[in-house]
Tab-separated table of C-alpha atoms in Angstrom:
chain	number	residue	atom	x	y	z
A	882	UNK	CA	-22.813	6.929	24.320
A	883	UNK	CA	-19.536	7.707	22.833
A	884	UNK	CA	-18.205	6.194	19.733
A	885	UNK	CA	-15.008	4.132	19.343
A	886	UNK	CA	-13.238	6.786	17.797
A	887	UNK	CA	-14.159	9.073	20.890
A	888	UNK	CA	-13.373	6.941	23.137
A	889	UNK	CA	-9.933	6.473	21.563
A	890	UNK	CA	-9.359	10.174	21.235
A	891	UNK	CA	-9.659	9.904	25.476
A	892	UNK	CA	-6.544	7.914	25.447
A	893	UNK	CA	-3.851	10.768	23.346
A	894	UNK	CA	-1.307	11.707	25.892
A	895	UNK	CA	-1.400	8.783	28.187
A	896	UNK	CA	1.010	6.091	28.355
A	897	UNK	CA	0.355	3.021	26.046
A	898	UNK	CA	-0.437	0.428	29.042
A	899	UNK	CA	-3.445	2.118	28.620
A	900	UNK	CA	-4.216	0.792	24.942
A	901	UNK	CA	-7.067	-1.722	24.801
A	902	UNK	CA	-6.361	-4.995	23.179
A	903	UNK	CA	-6.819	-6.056	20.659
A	904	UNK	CA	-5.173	-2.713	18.801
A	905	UNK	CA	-3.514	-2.290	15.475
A	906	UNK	CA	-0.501	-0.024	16.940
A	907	UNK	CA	1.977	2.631	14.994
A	908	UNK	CA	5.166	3.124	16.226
A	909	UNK	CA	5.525	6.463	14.858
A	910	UNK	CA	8.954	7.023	15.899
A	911	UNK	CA	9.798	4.114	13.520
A	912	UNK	CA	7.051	5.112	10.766
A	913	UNK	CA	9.035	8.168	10.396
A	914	UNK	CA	12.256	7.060	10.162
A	915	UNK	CA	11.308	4.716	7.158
A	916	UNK	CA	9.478	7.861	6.045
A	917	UNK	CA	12.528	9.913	5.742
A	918	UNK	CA	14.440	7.324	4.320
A	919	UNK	CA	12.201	6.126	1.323
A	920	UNK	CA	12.319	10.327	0.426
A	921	UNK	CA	15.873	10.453	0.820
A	922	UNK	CA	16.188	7.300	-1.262
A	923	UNK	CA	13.824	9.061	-4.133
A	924	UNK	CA	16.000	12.471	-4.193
A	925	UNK	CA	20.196	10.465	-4.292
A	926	UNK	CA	18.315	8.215	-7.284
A	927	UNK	CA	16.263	11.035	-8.745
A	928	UNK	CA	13.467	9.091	-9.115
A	929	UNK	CA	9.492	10.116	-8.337
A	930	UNK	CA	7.280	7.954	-5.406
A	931	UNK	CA	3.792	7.254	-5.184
A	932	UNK	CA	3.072	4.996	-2.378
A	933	UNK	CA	0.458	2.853	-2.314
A	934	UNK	CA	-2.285	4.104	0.279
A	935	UNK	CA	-3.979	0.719	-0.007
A	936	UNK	CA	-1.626	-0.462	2.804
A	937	UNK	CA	-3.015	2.082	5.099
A	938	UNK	CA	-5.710	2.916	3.833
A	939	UNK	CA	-5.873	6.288	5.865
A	940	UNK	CA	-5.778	9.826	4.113
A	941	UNK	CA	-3.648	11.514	6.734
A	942	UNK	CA	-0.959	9.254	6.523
A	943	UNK	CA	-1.004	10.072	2.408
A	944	UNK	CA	-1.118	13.668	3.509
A	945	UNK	CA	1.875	12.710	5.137
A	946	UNK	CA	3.782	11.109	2.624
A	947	UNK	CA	2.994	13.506	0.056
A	948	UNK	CA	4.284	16.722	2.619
A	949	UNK	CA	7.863	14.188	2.870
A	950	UNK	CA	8.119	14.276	-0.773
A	951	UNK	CA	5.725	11.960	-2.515
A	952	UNK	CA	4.383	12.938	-5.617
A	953	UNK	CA	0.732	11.253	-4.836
A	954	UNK	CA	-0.553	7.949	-4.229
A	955	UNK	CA	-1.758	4.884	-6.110
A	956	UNK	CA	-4.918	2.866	-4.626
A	957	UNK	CA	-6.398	-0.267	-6.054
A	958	UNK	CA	-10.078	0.524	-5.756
A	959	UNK	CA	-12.393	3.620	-7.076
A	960	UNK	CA	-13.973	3.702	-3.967
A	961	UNK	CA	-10.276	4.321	-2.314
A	962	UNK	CA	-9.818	7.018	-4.877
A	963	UNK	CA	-12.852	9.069	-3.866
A	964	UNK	CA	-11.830	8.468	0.401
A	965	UNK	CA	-8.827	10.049	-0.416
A	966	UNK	CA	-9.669	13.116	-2.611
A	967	UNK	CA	-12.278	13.620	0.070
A	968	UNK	CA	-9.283	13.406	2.795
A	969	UNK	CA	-7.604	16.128	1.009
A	970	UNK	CA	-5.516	14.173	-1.591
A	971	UNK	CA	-5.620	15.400	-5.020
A	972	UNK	CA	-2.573	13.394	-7.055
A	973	UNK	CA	-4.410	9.793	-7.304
A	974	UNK	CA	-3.823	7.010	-9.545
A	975	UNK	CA	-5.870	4.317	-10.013
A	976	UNK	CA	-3.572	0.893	-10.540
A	977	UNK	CA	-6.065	-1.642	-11.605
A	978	UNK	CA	-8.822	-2.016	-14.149
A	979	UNK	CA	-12.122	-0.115	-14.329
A	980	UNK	CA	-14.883	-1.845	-16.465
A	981	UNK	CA	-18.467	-1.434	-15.039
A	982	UNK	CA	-19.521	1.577	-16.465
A	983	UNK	CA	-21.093	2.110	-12.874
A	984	UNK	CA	-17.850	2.520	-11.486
A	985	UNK	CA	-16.440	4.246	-14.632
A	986	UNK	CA	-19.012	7.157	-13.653
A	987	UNK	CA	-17.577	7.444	-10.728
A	988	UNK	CA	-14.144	7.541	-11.721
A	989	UNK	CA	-14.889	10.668	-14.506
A	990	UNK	CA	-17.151	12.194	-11.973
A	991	UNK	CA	-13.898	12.324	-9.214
A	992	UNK	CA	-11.570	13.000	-12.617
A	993	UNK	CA	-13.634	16.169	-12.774
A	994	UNK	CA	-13.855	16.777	-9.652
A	995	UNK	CA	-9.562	16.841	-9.206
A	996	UNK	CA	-9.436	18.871	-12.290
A	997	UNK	CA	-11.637	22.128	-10.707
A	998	UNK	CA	-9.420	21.781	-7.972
A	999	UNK	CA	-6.249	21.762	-9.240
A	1000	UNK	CA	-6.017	17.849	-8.902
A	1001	UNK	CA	-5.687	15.137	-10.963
A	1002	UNK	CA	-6.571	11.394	-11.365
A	1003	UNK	CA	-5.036	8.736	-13.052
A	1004	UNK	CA	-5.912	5.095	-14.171
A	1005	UNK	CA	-4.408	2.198	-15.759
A	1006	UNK	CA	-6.114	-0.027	-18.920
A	1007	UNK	CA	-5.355	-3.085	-20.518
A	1008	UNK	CA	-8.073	-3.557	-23.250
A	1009	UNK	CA	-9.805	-1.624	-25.965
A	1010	UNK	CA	-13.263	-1.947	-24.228
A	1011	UNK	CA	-11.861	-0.663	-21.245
A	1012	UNK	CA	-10.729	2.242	-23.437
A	1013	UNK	CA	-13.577	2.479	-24.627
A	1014	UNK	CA	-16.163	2.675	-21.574
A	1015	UNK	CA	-13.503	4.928	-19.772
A	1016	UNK	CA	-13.788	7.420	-23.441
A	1017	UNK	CA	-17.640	7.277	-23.066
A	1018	UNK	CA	-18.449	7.954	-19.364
A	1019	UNK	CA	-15.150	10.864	-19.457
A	1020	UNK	CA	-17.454	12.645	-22.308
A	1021	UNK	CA	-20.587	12.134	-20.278
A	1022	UNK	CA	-19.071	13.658	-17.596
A	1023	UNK	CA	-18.017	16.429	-19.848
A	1024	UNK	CA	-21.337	17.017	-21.319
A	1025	UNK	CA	-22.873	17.323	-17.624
A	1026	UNK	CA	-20.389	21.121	-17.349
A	1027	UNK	CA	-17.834	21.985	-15.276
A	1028	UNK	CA	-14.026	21.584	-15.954
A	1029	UNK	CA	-13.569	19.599	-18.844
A	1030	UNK	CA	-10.978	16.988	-17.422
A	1031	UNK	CA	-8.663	15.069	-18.698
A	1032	UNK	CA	-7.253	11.895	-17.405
A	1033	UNK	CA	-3.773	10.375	-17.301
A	1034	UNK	CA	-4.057	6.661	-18.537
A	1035	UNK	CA	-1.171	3.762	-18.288
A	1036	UNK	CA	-1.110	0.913	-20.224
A	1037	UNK	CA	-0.686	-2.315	-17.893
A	1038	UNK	CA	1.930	-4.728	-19.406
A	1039	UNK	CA	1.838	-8.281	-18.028
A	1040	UNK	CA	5.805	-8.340	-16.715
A	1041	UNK	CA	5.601	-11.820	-14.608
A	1042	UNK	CA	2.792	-11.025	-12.195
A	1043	UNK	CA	0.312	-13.059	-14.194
A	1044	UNK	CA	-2.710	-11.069	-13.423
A	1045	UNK	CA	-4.079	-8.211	-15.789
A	1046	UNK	CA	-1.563	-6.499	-18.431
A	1047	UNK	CA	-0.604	-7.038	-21.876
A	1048	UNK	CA	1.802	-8.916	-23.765
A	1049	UNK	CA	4.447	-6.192	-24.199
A	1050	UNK	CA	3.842	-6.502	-28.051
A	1051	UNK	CA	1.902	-5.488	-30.631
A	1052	UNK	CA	-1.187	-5.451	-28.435
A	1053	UNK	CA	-0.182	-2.771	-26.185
A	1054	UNK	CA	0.889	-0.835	-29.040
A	1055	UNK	CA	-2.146	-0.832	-30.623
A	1056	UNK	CA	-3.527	0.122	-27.237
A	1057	UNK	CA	-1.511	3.398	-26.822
A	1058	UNK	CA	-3.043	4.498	-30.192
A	1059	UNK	CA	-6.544	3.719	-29.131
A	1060	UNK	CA	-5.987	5.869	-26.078
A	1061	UNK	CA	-4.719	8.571	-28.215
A	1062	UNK	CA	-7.920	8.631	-30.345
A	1063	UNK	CA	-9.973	10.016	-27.094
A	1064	UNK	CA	-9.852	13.741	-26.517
A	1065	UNK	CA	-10.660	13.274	-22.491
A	1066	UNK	CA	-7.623	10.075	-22.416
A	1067	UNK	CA	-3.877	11.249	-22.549
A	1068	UNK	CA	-1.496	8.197	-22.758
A	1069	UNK	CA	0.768	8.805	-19.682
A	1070	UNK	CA	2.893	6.233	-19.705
A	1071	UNK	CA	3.405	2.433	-18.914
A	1072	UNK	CA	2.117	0.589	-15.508
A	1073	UNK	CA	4.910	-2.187	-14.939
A	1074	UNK	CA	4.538	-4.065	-11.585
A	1075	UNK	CA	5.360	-7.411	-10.492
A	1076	UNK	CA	4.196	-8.019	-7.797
A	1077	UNK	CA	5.641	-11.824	-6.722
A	1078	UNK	CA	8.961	-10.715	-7.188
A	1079	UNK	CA	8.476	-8.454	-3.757
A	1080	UNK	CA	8.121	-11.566	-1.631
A	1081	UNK	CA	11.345	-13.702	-3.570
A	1082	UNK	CA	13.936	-14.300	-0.040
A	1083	UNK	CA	17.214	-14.073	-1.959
A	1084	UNK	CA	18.231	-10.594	-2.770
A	1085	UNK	CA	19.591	-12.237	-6.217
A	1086	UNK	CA	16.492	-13.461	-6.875
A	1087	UNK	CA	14.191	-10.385	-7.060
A	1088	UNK	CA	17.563	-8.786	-9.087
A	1089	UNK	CA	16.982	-11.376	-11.715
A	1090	UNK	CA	13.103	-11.196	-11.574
A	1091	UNK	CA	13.435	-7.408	-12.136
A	1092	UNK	CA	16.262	-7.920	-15.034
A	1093	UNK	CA	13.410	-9.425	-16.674
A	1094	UNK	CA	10.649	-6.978	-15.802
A	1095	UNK	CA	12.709	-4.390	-17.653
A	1096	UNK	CA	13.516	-6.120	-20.468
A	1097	UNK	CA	9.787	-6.831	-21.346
A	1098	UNK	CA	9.483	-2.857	-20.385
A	1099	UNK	CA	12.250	-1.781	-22.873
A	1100	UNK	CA	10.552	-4.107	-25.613
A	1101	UNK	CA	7.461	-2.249	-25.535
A	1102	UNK	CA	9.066	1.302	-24.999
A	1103	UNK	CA	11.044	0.404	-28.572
A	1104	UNK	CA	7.792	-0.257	-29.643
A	1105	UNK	CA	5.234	2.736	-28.898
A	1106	UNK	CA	8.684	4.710	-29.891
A	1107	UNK	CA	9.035	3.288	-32.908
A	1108	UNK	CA	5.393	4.835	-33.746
A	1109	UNK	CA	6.220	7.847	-33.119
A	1110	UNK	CA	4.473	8.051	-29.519
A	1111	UNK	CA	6.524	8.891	-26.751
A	1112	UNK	CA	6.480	6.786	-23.268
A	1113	UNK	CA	6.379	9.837	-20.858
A	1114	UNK	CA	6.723	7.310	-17.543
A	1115	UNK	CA	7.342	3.817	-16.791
A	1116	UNK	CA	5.713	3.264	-13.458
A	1117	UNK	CA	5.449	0.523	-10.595
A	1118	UNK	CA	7.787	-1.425	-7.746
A	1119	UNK	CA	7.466	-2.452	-5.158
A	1120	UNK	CA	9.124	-2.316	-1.493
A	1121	UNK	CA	10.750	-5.534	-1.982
A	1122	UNK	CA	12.437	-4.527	-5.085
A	1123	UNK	CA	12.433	-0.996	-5.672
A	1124	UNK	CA	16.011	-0.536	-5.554
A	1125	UNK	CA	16.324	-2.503	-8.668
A	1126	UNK	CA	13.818	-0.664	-10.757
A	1127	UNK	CA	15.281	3.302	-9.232
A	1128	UNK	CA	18.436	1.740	-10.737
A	1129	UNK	CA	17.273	0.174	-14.064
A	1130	UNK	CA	17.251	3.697	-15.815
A	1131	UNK	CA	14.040	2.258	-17.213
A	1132	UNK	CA	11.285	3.461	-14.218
A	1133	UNK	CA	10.266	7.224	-13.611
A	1134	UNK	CA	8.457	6.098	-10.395
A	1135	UNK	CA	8.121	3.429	-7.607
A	1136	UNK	CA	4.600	2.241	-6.002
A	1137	UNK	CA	6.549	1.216	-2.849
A	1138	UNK	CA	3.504	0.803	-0.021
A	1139	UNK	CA	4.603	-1.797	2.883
A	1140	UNK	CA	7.780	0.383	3.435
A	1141	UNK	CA	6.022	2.801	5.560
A	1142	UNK	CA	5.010	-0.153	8.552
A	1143	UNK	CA	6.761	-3.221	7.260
A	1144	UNK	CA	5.122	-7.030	8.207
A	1145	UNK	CA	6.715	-10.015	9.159
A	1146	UNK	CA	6.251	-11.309	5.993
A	1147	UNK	CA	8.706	-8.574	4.697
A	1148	UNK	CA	11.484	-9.398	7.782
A	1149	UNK	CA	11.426	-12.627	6.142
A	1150	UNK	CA	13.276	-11.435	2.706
A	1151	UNK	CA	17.300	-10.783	2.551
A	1152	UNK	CA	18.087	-7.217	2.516
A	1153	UNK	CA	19.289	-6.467	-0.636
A	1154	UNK	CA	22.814	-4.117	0.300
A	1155	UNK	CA	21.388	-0.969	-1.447
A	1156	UNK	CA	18.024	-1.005	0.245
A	1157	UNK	CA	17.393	1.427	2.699
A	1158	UNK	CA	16.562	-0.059	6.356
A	1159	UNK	CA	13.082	-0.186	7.032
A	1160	UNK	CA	11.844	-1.399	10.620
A	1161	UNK	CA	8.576	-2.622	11.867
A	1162	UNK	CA	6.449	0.158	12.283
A	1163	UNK	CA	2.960	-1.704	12.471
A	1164	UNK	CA	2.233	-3.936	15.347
A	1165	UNK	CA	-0.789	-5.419	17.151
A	1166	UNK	CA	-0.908	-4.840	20.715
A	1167	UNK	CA	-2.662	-8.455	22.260
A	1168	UNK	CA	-3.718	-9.322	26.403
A	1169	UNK	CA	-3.069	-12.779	27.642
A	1170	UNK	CA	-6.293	-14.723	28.507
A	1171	UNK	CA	-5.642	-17.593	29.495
A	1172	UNK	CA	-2.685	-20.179	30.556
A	1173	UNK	CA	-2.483	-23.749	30.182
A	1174	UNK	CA	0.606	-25.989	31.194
A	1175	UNK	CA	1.296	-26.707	27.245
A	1176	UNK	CA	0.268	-22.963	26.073
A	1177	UNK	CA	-0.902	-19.441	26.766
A	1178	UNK	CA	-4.151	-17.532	24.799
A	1179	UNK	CA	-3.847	-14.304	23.759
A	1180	UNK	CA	-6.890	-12.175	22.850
A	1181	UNK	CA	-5.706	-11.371	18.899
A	1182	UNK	CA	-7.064	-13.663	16.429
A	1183	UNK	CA	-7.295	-13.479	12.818
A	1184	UNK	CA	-10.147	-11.154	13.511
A	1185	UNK	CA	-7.331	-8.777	14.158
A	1186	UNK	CA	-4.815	-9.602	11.835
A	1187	UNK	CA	-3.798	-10.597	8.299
A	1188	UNK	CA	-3.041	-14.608	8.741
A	1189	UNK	CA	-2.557	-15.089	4.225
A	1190	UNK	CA	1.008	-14.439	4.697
A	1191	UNK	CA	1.691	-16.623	7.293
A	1192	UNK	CA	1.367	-16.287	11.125
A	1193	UNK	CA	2.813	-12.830	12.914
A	1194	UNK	CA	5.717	-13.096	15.316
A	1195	UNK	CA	6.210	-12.168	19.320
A	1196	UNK	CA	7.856	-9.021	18.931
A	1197	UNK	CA	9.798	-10.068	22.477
A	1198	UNK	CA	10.432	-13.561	21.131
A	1199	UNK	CA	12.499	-13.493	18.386
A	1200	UNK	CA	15.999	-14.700	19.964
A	1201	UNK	CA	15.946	-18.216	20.263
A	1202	UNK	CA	13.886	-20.134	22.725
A	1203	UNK	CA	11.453	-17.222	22.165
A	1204	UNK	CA	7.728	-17.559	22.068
A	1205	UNK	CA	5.982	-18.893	18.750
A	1206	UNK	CA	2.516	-17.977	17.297
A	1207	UNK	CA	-0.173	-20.618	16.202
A	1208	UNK	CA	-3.994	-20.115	14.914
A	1209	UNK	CA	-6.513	-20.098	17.020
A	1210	UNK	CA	-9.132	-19.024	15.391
A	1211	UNK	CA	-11.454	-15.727	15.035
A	1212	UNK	CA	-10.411	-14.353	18.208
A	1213	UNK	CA	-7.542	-15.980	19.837
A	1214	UNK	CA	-3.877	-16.744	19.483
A	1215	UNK	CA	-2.616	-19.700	20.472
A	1216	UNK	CA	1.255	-19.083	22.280
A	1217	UNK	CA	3.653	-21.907	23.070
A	1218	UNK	CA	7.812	-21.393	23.736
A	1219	UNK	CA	9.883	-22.614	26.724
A	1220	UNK	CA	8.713	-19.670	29.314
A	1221	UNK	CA	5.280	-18.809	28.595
A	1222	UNK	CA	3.912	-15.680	29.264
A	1223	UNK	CA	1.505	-14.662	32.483
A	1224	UNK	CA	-1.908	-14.100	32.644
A	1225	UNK	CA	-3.137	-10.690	31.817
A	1226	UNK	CA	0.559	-10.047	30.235
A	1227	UNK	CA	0.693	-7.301	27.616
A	1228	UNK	CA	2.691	-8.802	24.457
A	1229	UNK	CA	3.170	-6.917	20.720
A	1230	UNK	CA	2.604	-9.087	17.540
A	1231	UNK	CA	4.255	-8.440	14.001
A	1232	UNK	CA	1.307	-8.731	11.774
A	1233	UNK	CA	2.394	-11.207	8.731
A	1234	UNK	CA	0.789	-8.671	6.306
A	1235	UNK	CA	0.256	-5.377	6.900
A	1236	UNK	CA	-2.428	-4.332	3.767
A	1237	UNK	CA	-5.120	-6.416	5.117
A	1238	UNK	CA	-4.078	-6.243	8.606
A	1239	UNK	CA	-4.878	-2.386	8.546
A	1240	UNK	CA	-7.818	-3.311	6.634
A	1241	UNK	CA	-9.535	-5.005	9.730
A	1242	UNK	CA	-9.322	-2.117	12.210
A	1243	UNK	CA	-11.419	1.193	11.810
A	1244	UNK	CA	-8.522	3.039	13.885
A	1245	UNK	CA	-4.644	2.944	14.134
A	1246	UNK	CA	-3.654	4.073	17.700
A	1247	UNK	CA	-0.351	6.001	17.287
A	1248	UNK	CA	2.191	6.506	19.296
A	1249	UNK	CA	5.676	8.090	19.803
A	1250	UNK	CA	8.228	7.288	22.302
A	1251	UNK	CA	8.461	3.686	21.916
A	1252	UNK	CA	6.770	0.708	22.521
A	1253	UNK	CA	7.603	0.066	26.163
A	1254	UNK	CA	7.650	3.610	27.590
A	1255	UNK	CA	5.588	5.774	24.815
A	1256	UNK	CA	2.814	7.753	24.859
A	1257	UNK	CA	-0.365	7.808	22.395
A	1258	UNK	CA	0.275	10.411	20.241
A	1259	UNK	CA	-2.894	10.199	17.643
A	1260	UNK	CA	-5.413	8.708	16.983
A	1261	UNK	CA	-5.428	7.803	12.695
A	1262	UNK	CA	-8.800	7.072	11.386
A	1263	UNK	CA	-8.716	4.112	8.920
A	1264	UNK	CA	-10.629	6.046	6.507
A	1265	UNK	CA	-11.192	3.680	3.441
A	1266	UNK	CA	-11.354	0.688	5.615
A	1267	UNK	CA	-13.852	-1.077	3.522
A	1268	UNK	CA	-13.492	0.725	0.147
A	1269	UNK	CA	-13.530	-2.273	-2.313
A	1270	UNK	CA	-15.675	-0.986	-5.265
């Protein structure tokens, strides 16, 4: 009995009527082009990118990135770390907090690991303990032999996401020194992301929100500067802002993630003038099941995509009088507009948010040549699908 995967890998070269619904689709054509324009956005503002594989969770498509120019990738989760150094990754950082000294094992045993081969591994902190634990399992890996790592750590300043960070204040100074007092910790710099401001509509609006974000950033540069401890990177962005922080003089690097496939969500924001044109790259390919006089079922529920950012969108229906999307539960969409569509029609929906979206498929069917007319080019294994430790 074959598996899914192998009975995906059947499909490469034929035409995409073939694609069984539902399907979390690439348009690779499209992925590319935002692919080439987020690099040659990095190189006209000199700044560095590390995407954010937790949107796609798939170590090829870091591979990827990294080959157009990235300079790694962050993930959220320790258990996405480890996926992608096994995929061949070796430039990971590690946005979030670490505290179970379970977890922290792991993270100095794959610090270790990146260091023998040429790698390296990065994390952010936000309290003394945390500083602490991370010290203590880093010199326990140590003691256990091989390469004696060291690894990068940011201090998280709290810049108007309201989640974990510091106060940029005397806190977070006092942090830098702790870090500083561990021979396996090197201070590397400050994590600075605000994340709401990537879903504010008005292009003015995420302007202002980032105005502030750098001004907390500058107040605890002065700071750690003032000590006599240098900031080597400011760090964070995302794709709904990252033109503000490449031109704030106050960021090294951008996280930008959702660039790469876009989400309806995303469509929803004005384009700020200076932002490079991303398209929808990620879609969900969905059958039509059933037709009533009022509405039409298609075979996609939430089962199949992301629903906390709102509903997706017909990809044929946006002009007006097009067809709408409402919840129908688990495993089918409900469809209702002025023409609806026919039994057994083939339709493509615009996921509202592509991170989780991804994150409910084991497999992204790829293909180049378009939507209509294309063929599947590849088969991408969603590889840390499930990585949430």
């Amino acid at each position: 009995m074959r598996t899914p995967y192998e009975r995906l890998k059947k499909l490469v070269g034929r035409g995409v009527a073939e694609i069984d619904t539902p399907a979390a689709v690439v348009d690779l054509d499209a992925m590319h082009r935002n692919l080439n324009r987020m690099a040659e956005f990095a190189r006209k503002h000199g700044i560095r990118w590390r995407p954010h594989a937790k949107m796609h969770k798939s170590s090829a498509l870091a591979r990827l990135q990294m080959q157009a120019g990235a300079c790694g990738v962050c993930v959220q989760k320790t258990a996405e770390a480890e996926v992608m150094a096994a995929g061949g990754v070796h430039d990971i950082y590690i946005t979030n907090q670490v505290i179970a000294p379970v977890k922290l094992a792991r993270v100095a045993a794959l610090a270790h690991r990146l260091a023998a081969e040429g790698g390296r591994l990065s994390i952010a902190v936000d309290s003394g303990e945390g500083v602490h634990r991370l010290a203590q399992a880093m010199n326990q890996a140590r003691a256990a032999g091989g390469v004696p790592a060291v690894i990068d750590v940011f201090v998280e300043i709290d810049v108007g996401q309201g989640r974990c960070g510091l106060p940029p204040g005397p806190r977070a100074v006092a942090l830098v020194h702790e870090i500083r007092r561990h021979a396996p910790l090197r201070f590397a710099g400050l994590q600075a992301y605000h994340g709401g401001a990537q879903h504010l509509r008005a292009a003015l609006e995420r302007r202002e929100a980032i105005a502030a974000v750098v001004q907390k950033v500058q107040v605890a540069r002065k700071l750690i500067e003032a000590e006599g401890v240098p900031v080597p990177l400011v760090t964070g962005a995302g794709t709904g802002t990252l033109v503000c922080e490449a031109a704030s003089g106050a960021f090294g690097e951008v996280q930008a993630g959702s660039f790469l496939f876009m989400d309806a969500d995303y469509a929803a924001n004005e384009r700020d003038p200076a932002q490079p044109l991303f398209e929808q790259a990620l879609f969900v390919r969905t059958q039509v099941i059933s037709v009533a006089a009022t509405h039409a079922v298609c075979d996609a529920g939430h089962k199949s995509h992301s629903i906390d950012s709102g509903m997706p969108t017909v990809l044929a229906a946006r002009q007006p009088g097009g067809l709408s999307f409402r919840n129908g539960g688990d495993e089918h969409g409900i469809l209702v507009g002025p023409r609806l569509p026919a039994l057994g029609e083939h339709l493509w929906l615009i996921p509202g948010h592509c991170d989780p979206t991804v994150n409910l498929h084991d497999h992204l069917v790829a293909v180049s040549g378009g939507l209509a007319e294309g063929r599947i080019d590849r088969i991408l294994r969603v590889d840390a699908r499930g990585a949430s430790t």
